[in-house]
Amino acid sequence: MRTRVLGGRPRQERRLVPIIPLLAVLGAPVAMAEGAARQGAQLFTQRCATCHSVGEGDRIGPDLHGVLERRDEAWVTRFITSPGALIDSGDPVATELLAKFNGVRMPDQSLTDSERASLYAFFRDCTQKGKGGCKPSPAEKMGTDAAPEEIARGRRLFEGTESLKNGGAACIGCHDVRGAGVAGGGTLGPNLTFAFARMGEKGMRPALAKLEGPMMGALYAKAPLDEEEQYALKAYFAEASRDGSRPRADRDFFYLGVVGLAAALGFIGVVFASPSSRGKS
């Protein structure tokens, strides 16, 4: 605090600490922790969710809700890095887990220090939220891990035999996939038979979430795919990409031409039918 003299009268002047920079500094650790937990959630979904849950019960392996409260972090790190070595060393906890889960050994997980830190941040965040507070997004599940019914649903959504929840247009109107529909799909957009192979998991997930582009952006701006629809379509594209053979040439023009010709002939028959025959009918 300083004292200034104005017109012979002393005045005390206080320095104010800028509040916005201060709040930014105080909030930075929270934002970093949240970011790490989000990265950990994605990593868990991609690498762990097939065998484990967080708050939804045991699967092939144990439920990991509260794992860092039950176990020392150093022990968890040793187990994740090389569970077989820890079991073979005679570690009592590892041996007990092996017996409880029918002798199924977890494979070694080669995670970087930052990946492991984000995974632990996710576990701690889930523990604070309580059981059921960290159910992973279905859209983040690996497309190659889909069950047959999820793949089948993706095909129905693509072909339009099952409507999209928010009223969006079926993909088949602009795109084709090997074996889709009776007449094949549209050709306004690219053939998506190998879309998953080209884009991979990392590319396909945000593409289905955002649906960007001049046409798709306009079509789905008010009718986005929900997370389960995104996953079903991703699963369908992943399955379509498994067959490396080239898709057949576009068939829609041929089939639509046949259907159009039949419709035209039928229309001509009605128009030019004799009045007497129309009256009898």
C-alpha positions as semicolon CSV with decimal commas, in nm:
position;residue;x (nm);y (nm);z (nm)
1;M;0,000;0,000;0,000
2;R;0,134;0,343;-0,095
3;T;0,046;0,698;0,026
4;R;0,008;0,973;-0,229
5;V;-0,040;1,345;-0,159
6;L;-0,298;1,529;-0,369
7;G;-0,377;1,892;-0,288
8;G;-0,200;1,864;0,043
9;R;-0,411;1,568;0,160
10;P;-0,258;1,224;0,186
11;R;-0,447;0,943;0,015
12;Q;-0,386;0,576;0,057
13;E;-0,369;0,372;-0,264
14;R;-0,409;-0,002;-0,262
15;R;-0,275;-0,235;-0,521
16;L;-0,533;-0,483;-0,644
17;V;-0,427;-0,825;-0,757
18;P;-0,574;-0,889;-1,104
19;I;-0,853;-1,138;-1,035
20;I;-0,877;-1,305;-1,380
21;P;-0,512;-1,418;-1,399
22;L;-0,537;-1,535;-1,039
23;L;-0,844;-1,746;-1,114
24;A;-0,672;-1,889;-1,420
25;V;-0,374;-1,996;-1,209
26;L;-0,596;-2,149;-0,942
27;G;-0,812;-2,329;-1,196
28;A;-0,526;-2,470;-1,404
29;P;-0,464;-2,779;-1,187
30;V;-0,835;-2,865;-1,195
31;A;-0,850;-2,833;-1,574
32;M;-0,537;-3,045;-1,610
33;A;-0,682;-3,314;-1,385
34;E;-1,006;-3,319;-1,582
35;G;-0,814;-3,342;-1,910
36;A;-0,605;-3,630;-1,778
37;A;-0,918;-3,812;-1,660
38;R;-1,076;-3,774;-2,006
39;Q;-0,765;-3,914;-2,171
40;G;-0,765;-4,196;-1,920
41;A;-1,129;-4,272;-1,998
42;Q;-1,048;-4,305;-2,368
43;L;-0,748;-4,525;-2,292
44;F;-0,956;-4,744;-2,061
45;T;-1,225;-4,788;-2,325
46;Q;-0,971;-4,879;-2,591
47;R;-0,740;-5,102;-2,388
48;C;-0,922;-5,227;-2,078
49;A;-1,301;-5,224;-2,118
50;T;-1,319;-5,562;-2,291
51;C;-1,218;-5,733;-1,965
52;H;-1,287;-5,475;-1,693
53;S;-1,549;-5,225;-1,582
54;V;-1,532;-4,931;-1,344
55;G;-1,828;-4,961;-1,110
56;E;-2,036;-5,209;-1,312
57;G;-1,912;-5,536;-1,164
58;D;-1,654;-5,799;-1,248
59;R;-1,611;-5,921;-1,604
60;I;-1,327;-6,137;-1,733
61;G;-1,118;-5,943;-1,482
62;P;-1,207;-5,750;-1,166
63;D;-1,411;-5,430;-1,141
64;L;-1,152;-5,152;-1,111
65;H;-1,367;-4,902;-0,921
66;G;-1,160;-4,789;-0,620
67;V;-0,860;-4,998;-0,728
68;L;-0,613;-4,732;-0,611
69;E;-0,774;-4,735;-0,267
70;R;-0,757;-5,114;-0,238
71;R;-0,406;-5,146;-0,381
72;D;-0,085;-4,946;-0,360
73;E;-0,017;-4,749;-0,680
74;A;0,330;-4,903;-0,715
75;W;0,176;-5,252;-0,696
76;V;-0,086;-5,163;-0,960
77;T;0,191;-5,035;-1,188
78;R;0,389;-5,358;-1,148
79;F;0,080;-5,566;-1,218
80;I;-0,024;-5,367;-1,527
81;T;0,331;-5,375;-1,668
82;S;0,389;-5,748;-1,622
83;P;0,111;-5,941;-1,447
84;G;0,263;-6,279;-1,541
85;A;0,593;-6,195;-1,374
86;L;0,414;-6,079;-1,059
87;I;0,208;-6,399;-1,047
88;D;0,512;-6,619;-1,103
89;S;0,698;-6,437;-0,825
90;G;0,441;-6,575;-0,581
91;D;0,279;-6,240;-0,498
92;P;-0,021;-6,339;-0,280
93;V;-0,263;-6,079;-0,417
94;A;-0,180;-6,163;-0,780
95;T;-0,211;-6,536;-0,706
96;E;-0,551;-6,482;-0,541
97;L;-0,677;-6,283;-0,841
98;L;-0,559;-6,555;-1,080
99;A;-0,755;-6,817;-0,886
100;K;-1,066;-6,597;-0,859
101;F;-1,080;-6,530;-1,233
102;N;-1,039;-6,890;-1,349
103;G;-0,670;-6,879;-1,426
104;V;-0,704;-6,611;-1,695
105;R;-0,379;-6,417;-1,715
106;M;-0,390;-6,053;-1,814
107;P;-0,146;-5,968;-2,097
108;D;0,139;-5,724;-2,034
109;Q;0,042;-5,360;-2,099
110;S;0,320;-5,139;-2,236
111;L;0,194;-4,796;-2,129
112;T;0,399;-4,478;-2,121
113;D;0,428;-4,286;-1,795
114;S;0,181;-4,023;-1,920
115;E;-0,070;-4,288;-2,031
116;R;-0,049;-4,461;-1,695
117;A;-0,091;-4,128;-1,514
118;S;-0,403;-4,047;-1,717
119;L;-0,546;-4,393;-1,647
120;Y;-0,490;-4,344;-1,272
121;A;-0,651;-3,998;-1,295
122;F;-0,955;-4,168;-1,450
123;F;-0,971;-4,427;-1,171
124;R;-0,951;-4,157;-0,903
125;D;-1,214;-3,945;-1,076
126;C;-1,449;-4,243;-1,094
127;T;-1,394;-4,322;-0,727
128;Q;-1,496;-3,966;-0,634
129;K;-1,809;-3,985;-0,851
130;G;-1,921;-4,314;-0,700
131;K;-2,028;-4,636;-0,870
132;G;-2,203;-4,582;-1,201
133;G;-2,054;-4,235;-1,244
134;C;-1,797;-4,335;-1,504
135;K;-1,979;-4,548;-1,755
136;P;-1,767;-4,520;-2,072
137;S;-1,914;-4,370;-2,387
138;P;-2,028;-4,645;-2,625
139;A;-1,890;-4,441;-2,915
140;E;-1,537;-4,483;-2,776
141;K;-1,548;-4,863;-2,776
142;M;-1,329;-5,019;-3,046
143;G;-1,523;-5,087;-3,365
144;T;-1,345;-5,420;-3,406
145;D;-1,477;-5,538;-3,068
146;A;-1,844;-5,520;-3,173
147;A;-2,089;-5,803;-3,118
148;P;-2,283;-5,941;-3,419
149;E;-2,602;-5,765;-3,308
150;E;-2,420;-5,429;-3,296
151;I;-2,287;-5,482;-3,649
152;A;-2,636;-5,580;-3,768
153;R;-2,782;-5,266;-3,616
154;G;-2,520;-5,055;-3,792
155;R;-2,625;-5,206;-4,124
156;R;-2,992;-5,133;-4,054
157;L;-2,908;-4,772;-3,969
158;F;-2,695;-4,737;-4,281
159;E;-2,967;-4,880;-4,507
160;G;-3,249;-4,692;-4,337
161;T;-3,448;-4,998;-4,229
162;E;-3,404;-4,861;-3,875
163;S;-3,460;-4,488;-3,837
164;L;-3,201;-4,266;-3,674
165;K;-3,310;-4,137;-3,335
166;N;-3,291;-3,767;-3,425
167;G;-3,447;-3,805;-3,769
168;G;-3,134;-3,786;-3,982
169;A;-3,122;-3,924;-4,336
170;A;-3,000;-4,280;-4,394
171;C;-2,642;-4,303;-4,521
172;I;-2,739;-4,520;-4,817
173;G;-2,894;-4,221;-4,992
174;C;-2,546;-4,086;-5,070
175;H;-2,304;-4,372;-4,997
176;D;-2,256;-4,737;-5,082
177;V;-2,101;-5,027;-4,892
178;R;-2,038;-5,370;-5,040
179;G;-2,361;-5,570;-5,022
180;A;-2,578;-5,287;-4,892
181;G;-2,943;-5,281;-4,998
182;V;-3,104;-5,451;-5,294
183;A;-2,995;-5,194;-5,549
184;G;-2,677;-5,081;-5,376
185;G;-2,624;-4,738;-5,228
186;G;-2,598;-4,389;-5,369
187;T;-2,298;-4,250;-5,550
188;L;-2,321;-3,885;-5,450
189;G;-2,071;-3,953;-5,169
190;P;-1,771;-4,189;-5,159
191;N;-1,802;-4,566;-5,129
192;L;-1,753;-4,649;-4,759
193;T;-1,660;-5,018;-4,788
194;F;-1,302;-4,947;-4,680
195;A;-1,368;-4,630;-4,479
196;F;-1,268;-4,793;-4,149
197;A;-0,950;-4,939;-4,301
198;R;-0,853;-4,596;-4,439
199;M;-0,941;-4,385;-4,136
200;G;-0,881;-4,627;-3,852
201;E;-1,042;-4,608;-3,510
202;K;-0,898;-4,263;-3,437
203;G;-1,032;-4,114;-3,758
204;M;-1,368;-4,286;-3,773
205;R;-1,482;-4,192;-3,422
206;P;-1,463;-3,810;-3,461
207;A;-1,591;-3,830;-3,819
208;L;-1,916;-3,993;-3,705
209;A;-1,946;-3,757;-3,408
210;K;-1,906;-3,437;-3,614
211;L;-2,039;-3,534;-3,960
212;E;-1,868;-3,235;-4,115
213;G;-1,869;-3,126;-4,478
214;P;-2,089;-2,910;-4,700
215;M;-2,366;-3,167;-4,740
216;M;-2,340;-3,376;-4,424
217;G;-2,302;-3,069;-4,208
218;A;-2,629;-2,932;-4,342
219;L;-2,811;-3,267;-4,328
220;Y;-2,715;-3,357;-3,971
221;A;-2,671;-3,017;-3,804
222;K;-3,004;-3,060;-3,625
223;A;-3,008;-3,440;-3,635
224;P;-2,673;-3,566;-3,499
225;L;-2,609;-3,935;-3,437
226;D;-2,629;-4,039;-3,074
227;E;-2,334;-4,229;-2,927
228;E;-2,488;-4,575;-2,968
229;E;-2,571;-4,502;-3,334
230;Q;-2,215;-4,379;-3,390
231;Y;-2,080;-4,703;-3,248
232;A;-2,317;-4,928;-3,445
233;L;-2,221;-4,759;-3,773
234;K;-1,852;-4,774;-3,685
235;A;-1,891;-5,146;-3,609
236;Y;-2,062;-5,201;-3,945
237;F;-1,786;-5,017;-4,133
238;A;-1,521;-5,212;-3,942
239;E;-1,685;-5,539;-4,043
240;A;-1,716;-5,428;-4,407
241;S;-1,343;-5,348;-4,414
242;R;-1,245;-5,700;-4,308
243;D;-1,291;-5,827;-4,663
244;G;-1,005;-5,681;-4,863
245;S;-1,152;-5,760;-5,204
246;R;-1,270;-5,471;-5,418
247;P;-1,642;-5,395;-5,402
248;R;-1,845;-5,455;-5,714
249;A;-1,901;-5,165;-5,949
250;D;-2,193;-4,940;-5,863
251;R;-2,513;-5,128;-5,934
252;D;-2,772;-4,867;-5,849
253;F;-2,806;-4,724;-6,199
254;F;-2,874;-5,069;-6,349
255;Y;-3,129;-5,177;-6,087
256;L;-3,295;-4,840;-6,066
257;G;-3,312;-4,837;-6,446
258;V;-3,490;-5,173;-6,445
259;V;-3,731;-5,059;-6,175
260;G;-3,789;-4,730;-6,356
261;L;-3,853;-4,907;-6,686
262;A;-4,106;-5,142;-6,524
263;A;-4,283;-4,849;-6,359
264;A;-4,291;-4,656;-6,687
265;L;-4,434;-4,954;-6,877
266;G;-4,699;-5,000;-6,612
267;F;-4,792;-4,633;-6,629
268;I;-4,812;-4,646;-7,009
269;G;-5,034;-4,952;-6,986
270;V;-5,277;-4,771;-6,757
271;V;-5,285;-4,456;-6,970
272;F;-5,338;-4,632;-7,300
273;A;-5,570;-4,906;-7,179
274;S;-5,900;-4,909;-7,365
275;P;-6,193;-4,735;-7,195
276;S;-6,390;-5,057;-7,196
277;S;-6,117;-5,248;-7,015
278;R;-6,079;-4,972;-6,754
279;G;-6,455;-4,972;-6,702
280;K;-6,465;-5,345;-6,646
281;S;-6,200;-5,320;-6,385
